PDB file of C-alpha atoms in Angstrom:
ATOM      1  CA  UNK A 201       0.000   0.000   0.000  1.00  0.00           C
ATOM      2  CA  UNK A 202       1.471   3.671  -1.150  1.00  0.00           C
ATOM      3  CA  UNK A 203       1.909   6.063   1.955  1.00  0.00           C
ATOM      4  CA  UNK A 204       2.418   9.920   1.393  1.00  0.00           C
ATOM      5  CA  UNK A 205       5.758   9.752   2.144  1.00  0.00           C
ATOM      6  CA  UNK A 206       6.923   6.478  -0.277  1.00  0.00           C
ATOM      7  CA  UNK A 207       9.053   8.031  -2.730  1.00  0.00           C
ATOM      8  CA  UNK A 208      10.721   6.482  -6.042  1.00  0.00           C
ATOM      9  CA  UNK A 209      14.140   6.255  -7.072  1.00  0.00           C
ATOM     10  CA  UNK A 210      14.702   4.801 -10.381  1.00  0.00           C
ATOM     11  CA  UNK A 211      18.435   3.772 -10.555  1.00  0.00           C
ATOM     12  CA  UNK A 212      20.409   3.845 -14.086  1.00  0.00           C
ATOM     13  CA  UNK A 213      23.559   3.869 -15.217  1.00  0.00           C
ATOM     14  CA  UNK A 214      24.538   5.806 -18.738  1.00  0.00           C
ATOM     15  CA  UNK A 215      27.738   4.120 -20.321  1.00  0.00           C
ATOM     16  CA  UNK A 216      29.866   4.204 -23.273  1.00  0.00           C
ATOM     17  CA  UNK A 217      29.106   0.416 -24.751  1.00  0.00           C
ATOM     18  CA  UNK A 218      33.039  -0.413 -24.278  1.00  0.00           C
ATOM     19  CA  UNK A 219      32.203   0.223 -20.286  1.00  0.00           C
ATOM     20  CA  UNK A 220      29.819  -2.711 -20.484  1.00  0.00           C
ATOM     21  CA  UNK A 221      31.155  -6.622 -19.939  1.00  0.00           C
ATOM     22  CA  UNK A 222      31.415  -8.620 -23.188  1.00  0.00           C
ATOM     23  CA  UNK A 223      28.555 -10.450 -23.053  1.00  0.00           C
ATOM     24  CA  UNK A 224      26.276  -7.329 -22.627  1.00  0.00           C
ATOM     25  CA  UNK A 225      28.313  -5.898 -25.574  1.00  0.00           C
ATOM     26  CA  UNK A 226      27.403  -8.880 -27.412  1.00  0.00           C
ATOM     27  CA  UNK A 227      23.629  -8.473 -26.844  1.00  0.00           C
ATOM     28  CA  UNK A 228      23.636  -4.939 -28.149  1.00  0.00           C
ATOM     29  CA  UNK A 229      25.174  -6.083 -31.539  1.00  0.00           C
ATOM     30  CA  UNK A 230      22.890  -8.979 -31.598  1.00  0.00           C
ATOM     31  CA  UNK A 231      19.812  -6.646 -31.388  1.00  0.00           C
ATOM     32  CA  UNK A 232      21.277  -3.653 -33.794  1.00  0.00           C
ATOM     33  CA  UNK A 233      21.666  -7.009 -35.927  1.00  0.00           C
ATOM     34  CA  UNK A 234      18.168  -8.118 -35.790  1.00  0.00           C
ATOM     35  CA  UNK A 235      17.179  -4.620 -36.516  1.00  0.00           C
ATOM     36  CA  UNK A 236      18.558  -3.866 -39.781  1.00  0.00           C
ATOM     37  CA  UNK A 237      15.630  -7.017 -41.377  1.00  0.00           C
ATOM     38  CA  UNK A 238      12.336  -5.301 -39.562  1.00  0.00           C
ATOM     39  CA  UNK A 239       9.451  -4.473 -41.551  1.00  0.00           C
ATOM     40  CA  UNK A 240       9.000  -1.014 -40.981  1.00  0.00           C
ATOM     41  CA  UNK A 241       7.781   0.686 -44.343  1.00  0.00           C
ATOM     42  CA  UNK A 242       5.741   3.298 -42.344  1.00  0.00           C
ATOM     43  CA  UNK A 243       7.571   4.849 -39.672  1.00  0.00           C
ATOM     44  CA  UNK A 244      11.263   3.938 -41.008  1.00  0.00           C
ATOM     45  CA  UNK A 245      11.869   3.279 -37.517  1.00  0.00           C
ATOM     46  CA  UNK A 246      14.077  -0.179 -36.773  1.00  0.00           C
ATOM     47  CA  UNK A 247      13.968  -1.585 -33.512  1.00  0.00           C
ATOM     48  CA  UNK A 248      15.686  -4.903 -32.278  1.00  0.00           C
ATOM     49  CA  UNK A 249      15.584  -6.603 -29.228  1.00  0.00           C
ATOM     50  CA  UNK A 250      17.594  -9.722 -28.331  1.00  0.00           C
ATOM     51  CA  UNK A 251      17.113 -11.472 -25.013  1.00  0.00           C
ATOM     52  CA  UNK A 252      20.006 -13.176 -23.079  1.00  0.00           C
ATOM     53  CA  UNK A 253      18.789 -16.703 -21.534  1.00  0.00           C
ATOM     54  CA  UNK A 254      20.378 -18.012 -18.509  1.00  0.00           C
ATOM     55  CA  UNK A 255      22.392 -21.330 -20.614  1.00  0.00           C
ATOM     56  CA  UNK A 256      23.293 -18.352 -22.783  1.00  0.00           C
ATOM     57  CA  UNK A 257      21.187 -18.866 -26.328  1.00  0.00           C
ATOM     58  CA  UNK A 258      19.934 -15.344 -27.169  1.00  0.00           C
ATOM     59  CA  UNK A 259      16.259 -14.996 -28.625  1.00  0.00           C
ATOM     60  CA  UNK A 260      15.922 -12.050 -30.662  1.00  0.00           C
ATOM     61  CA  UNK A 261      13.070 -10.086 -32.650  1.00  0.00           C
ATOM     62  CA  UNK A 262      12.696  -6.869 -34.507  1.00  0.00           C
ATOM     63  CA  UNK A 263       9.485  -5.103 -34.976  1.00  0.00           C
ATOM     64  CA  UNK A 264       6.986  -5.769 -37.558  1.00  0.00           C
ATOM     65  CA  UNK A 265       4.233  -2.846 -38.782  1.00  0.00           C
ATOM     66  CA  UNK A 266       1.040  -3.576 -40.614  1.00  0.00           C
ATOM     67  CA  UNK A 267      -0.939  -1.110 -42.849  1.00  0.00           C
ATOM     68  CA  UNK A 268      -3.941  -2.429 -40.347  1.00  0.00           C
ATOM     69  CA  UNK A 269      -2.786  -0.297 -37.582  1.00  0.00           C
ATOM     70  CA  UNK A 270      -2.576  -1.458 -34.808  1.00  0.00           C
ATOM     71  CA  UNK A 271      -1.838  -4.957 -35.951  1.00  0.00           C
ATOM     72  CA  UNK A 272       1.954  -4.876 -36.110  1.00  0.00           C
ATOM     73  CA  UNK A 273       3.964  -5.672 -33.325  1.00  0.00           C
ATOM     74  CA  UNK A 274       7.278  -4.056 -31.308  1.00  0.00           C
ATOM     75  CA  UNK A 275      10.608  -6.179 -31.246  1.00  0.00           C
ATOM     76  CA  UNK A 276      10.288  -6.513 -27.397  1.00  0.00           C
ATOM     77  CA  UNK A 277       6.839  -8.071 -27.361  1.00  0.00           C
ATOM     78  CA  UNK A 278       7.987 -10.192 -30.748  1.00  0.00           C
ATOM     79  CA  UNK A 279      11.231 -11.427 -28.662  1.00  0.00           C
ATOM     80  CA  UNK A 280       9.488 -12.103 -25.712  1.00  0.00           C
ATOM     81  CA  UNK A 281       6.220 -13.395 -27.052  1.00  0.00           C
ATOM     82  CA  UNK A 282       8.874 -16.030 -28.694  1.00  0.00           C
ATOM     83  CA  UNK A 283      10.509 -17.147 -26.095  1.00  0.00           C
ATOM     84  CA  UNK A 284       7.128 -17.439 -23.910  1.00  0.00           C
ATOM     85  CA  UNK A 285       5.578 -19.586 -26.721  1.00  0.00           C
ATOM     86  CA  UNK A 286       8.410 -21.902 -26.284  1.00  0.00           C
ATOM     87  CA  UNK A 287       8.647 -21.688 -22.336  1.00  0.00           C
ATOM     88  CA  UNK A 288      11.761 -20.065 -22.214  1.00  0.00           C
ATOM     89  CA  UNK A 289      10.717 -16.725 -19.922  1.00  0.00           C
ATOM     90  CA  UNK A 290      12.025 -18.768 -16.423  1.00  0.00           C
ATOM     91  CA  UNK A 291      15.454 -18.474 -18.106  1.00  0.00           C
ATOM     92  CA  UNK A 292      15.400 -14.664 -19.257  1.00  0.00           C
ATOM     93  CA  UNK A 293      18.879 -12.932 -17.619  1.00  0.00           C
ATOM     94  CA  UNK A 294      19.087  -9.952 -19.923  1.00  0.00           C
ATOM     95  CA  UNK A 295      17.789  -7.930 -23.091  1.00  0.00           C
ATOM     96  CA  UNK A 296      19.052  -5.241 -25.339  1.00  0.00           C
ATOM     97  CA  UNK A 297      16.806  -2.872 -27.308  1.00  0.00           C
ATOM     98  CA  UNK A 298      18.811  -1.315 -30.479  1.00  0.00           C
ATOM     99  CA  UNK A 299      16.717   1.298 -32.678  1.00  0.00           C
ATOM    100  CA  UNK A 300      17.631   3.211 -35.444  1.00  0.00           C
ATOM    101  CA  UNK A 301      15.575   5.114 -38.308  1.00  0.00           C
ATOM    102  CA  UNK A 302      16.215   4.536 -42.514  1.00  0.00           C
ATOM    103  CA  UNK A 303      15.894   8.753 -42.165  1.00  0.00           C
ATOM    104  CA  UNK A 304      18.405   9.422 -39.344  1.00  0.00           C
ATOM    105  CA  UNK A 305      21.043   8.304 -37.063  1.00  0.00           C
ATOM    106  CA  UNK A 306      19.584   7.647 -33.402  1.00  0.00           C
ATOM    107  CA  UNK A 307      22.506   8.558 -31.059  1.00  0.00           C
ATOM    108  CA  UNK A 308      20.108   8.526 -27.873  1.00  0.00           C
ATOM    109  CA  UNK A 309      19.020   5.395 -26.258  1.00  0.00           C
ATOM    110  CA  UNK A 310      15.335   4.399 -26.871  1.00  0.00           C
ATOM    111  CA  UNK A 311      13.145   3.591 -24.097  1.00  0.00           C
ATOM    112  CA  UNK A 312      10.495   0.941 -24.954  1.00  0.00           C
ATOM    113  CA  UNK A 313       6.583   1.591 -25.426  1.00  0.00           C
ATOM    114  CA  UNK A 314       4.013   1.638 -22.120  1.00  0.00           C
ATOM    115  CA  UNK A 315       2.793  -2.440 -23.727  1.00  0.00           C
ATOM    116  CA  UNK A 316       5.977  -3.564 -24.163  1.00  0.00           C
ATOM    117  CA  UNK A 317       7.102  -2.181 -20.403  1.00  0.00           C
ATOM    118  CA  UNK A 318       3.872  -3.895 -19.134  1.00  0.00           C
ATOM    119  CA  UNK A 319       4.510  -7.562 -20.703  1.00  0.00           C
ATOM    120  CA  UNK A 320       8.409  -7.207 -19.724  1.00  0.00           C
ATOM    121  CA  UNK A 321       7.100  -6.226 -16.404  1.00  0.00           C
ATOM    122  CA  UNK A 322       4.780  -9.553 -16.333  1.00  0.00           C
ATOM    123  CA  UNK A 323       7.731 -11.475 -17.901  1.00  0.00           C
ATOM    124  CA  UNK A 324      10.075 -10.228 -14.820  1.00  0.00           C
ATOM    125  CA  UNK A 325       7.554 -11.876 -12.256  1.00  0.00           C
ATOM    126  CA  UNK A 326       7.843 -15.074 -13.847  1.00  0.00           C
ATOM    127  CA  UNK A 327      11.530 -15.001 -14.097  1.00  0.00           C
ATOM    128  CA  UNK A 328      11.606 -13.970 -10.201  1.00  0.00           C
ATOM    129  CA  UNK A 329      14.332 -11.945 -10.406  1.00  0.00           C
ATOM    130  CA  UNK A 330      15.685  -8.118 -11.677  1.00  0.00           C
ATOM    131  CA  UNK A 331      16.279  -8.420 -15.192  1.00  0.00           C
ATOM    132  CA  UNK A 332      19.026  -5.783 -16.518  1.00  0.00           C
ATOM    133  CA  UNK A 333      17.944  -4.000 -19.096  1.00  0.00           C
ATOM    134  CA  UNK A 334      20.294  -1.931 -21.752  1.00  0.00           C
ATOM    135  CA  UNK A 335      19.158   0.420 -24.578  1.00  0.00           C
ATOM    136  CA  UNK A 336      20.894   2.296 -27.464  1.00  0.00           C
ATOM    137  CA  UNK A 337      20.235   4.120 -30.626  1.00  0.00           C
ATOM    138  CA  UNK A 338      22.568   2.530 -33.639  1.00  0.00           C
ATOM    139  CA  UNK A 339      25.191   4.230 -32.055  1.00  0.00           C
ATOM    140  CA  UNK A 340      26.927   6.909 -28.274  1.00  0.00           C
ATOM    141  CA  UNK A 341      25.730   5.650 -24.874  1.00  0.00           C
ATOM    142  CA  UNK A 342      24.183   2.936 -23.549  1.00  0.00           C
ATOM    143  CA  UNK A 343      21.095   3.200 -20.952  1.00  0.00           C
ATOM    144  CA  UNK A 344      21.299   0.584 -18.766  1.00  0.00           C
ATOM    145  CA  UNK A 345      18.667  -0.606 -16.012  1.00  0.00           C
ATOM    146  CA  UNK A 346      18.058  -3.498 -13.499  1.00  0.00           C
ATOM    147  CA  UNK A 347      14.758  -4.495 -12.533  1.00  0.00           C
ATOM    148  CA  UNK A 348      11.551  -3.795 -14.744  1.00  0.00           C
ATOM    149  CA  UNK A 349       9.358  -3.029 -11.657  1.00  0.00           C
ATOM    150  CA  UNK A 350      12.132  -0.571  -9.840  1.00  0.00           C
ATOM    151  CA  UNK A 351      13.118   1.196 -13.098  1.00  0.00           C
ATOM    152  CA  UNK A 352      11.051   1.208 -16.094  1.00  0.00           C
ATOM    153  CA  UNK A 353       7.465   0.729 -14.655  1.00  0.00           C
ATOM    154  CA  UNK A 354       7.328   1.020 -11.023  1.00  0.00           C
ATOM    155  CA  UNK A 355       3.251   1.297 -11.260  1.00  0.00           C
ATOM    156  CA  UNK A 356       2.327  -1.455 -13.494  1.00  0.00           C
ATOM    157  CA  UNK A 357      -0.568  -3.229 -13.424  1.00  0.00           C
ATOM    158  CA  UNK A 358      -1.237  -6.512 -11.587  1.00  0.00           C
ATOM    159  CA  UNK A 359      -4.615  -7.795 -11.220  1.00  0.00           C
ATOM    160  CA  UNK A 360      -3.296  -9.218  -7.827  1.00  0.00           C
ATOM    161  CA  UNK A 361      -3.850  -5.912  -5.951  1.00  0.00           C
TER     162      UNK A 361
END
């Protein structure tokens, strides 16, 4: 229950990508990878996600638009909606989101969408632990994040109030 006096602090770290451990350098690469093939003849905006799994395979995805708006889908929930289909969530460690435009560079990190925080959120329950999160544009820092809950949605919904 929230009390007047509860505050949040949402703890982050903002890197250069050769600050980060190999394996989390890895995981960027394998998103900005998975990126360059999504279907995005609307917005010209490429996003790839790749998830690192506790015996180490990575699951990735890239997002997919739709002239039937809303019917396409983001490369978080694509990754993740993977990996649930084939009961992989209990092992989900890690994920990288990559974005980049066909128009621009992105030099900032991208945040993901209010769903996609929402189902990682779910996802992180399952799992039963923090899951670190990192973020980039194609290319300057990294954004970097543990735990779904303390950090990217700290007041998502749970229909176990």
């Amino acid at each position: 229950m929230l009390r007047m006096d509860d505050s949040i602090h949402i703890n982050f770290q903002l890197l250069e990508a050769h600050e980060l451990p190999e394996d989390e350098r890895s995981l960027l690469r394998k998103a900005l990878e998975i990126s360059e093939s999504a279907y995005v003849p609307y917005s010209k905006f490429q996003v790839g996600c790749a998830l690192q799994m506790a015996d180490g395979e990575i699951i990735r995805g890239n997002n997919q638009e739709n002239a039937a708006f809303p019917s396409g889908l983001c490369a978080e929930r694509n990754a993740l909606f993977y990996a649930g289909a084939h009961n992989k969530i209990p092992g989900l460690r890690k994920m990288a989101i990559r974005a980049n435009s066909l128009e621009k560079v992105i030099d900032q990190p991208v945040t993901p969408c209010g769903a996609c925080r929402q189902v990682m959120l779910e996802y992180e329950r399952i799992v039963g632990q923090d899951i670190v999160v990192l973020m980039q544009g194609k290319e300057g820092k990294v954004l970097k994040m543990k735990g779904i809950a303390k950090c990217l949605l700290p007041f998502g919904f749970d229909i176990a109030f």
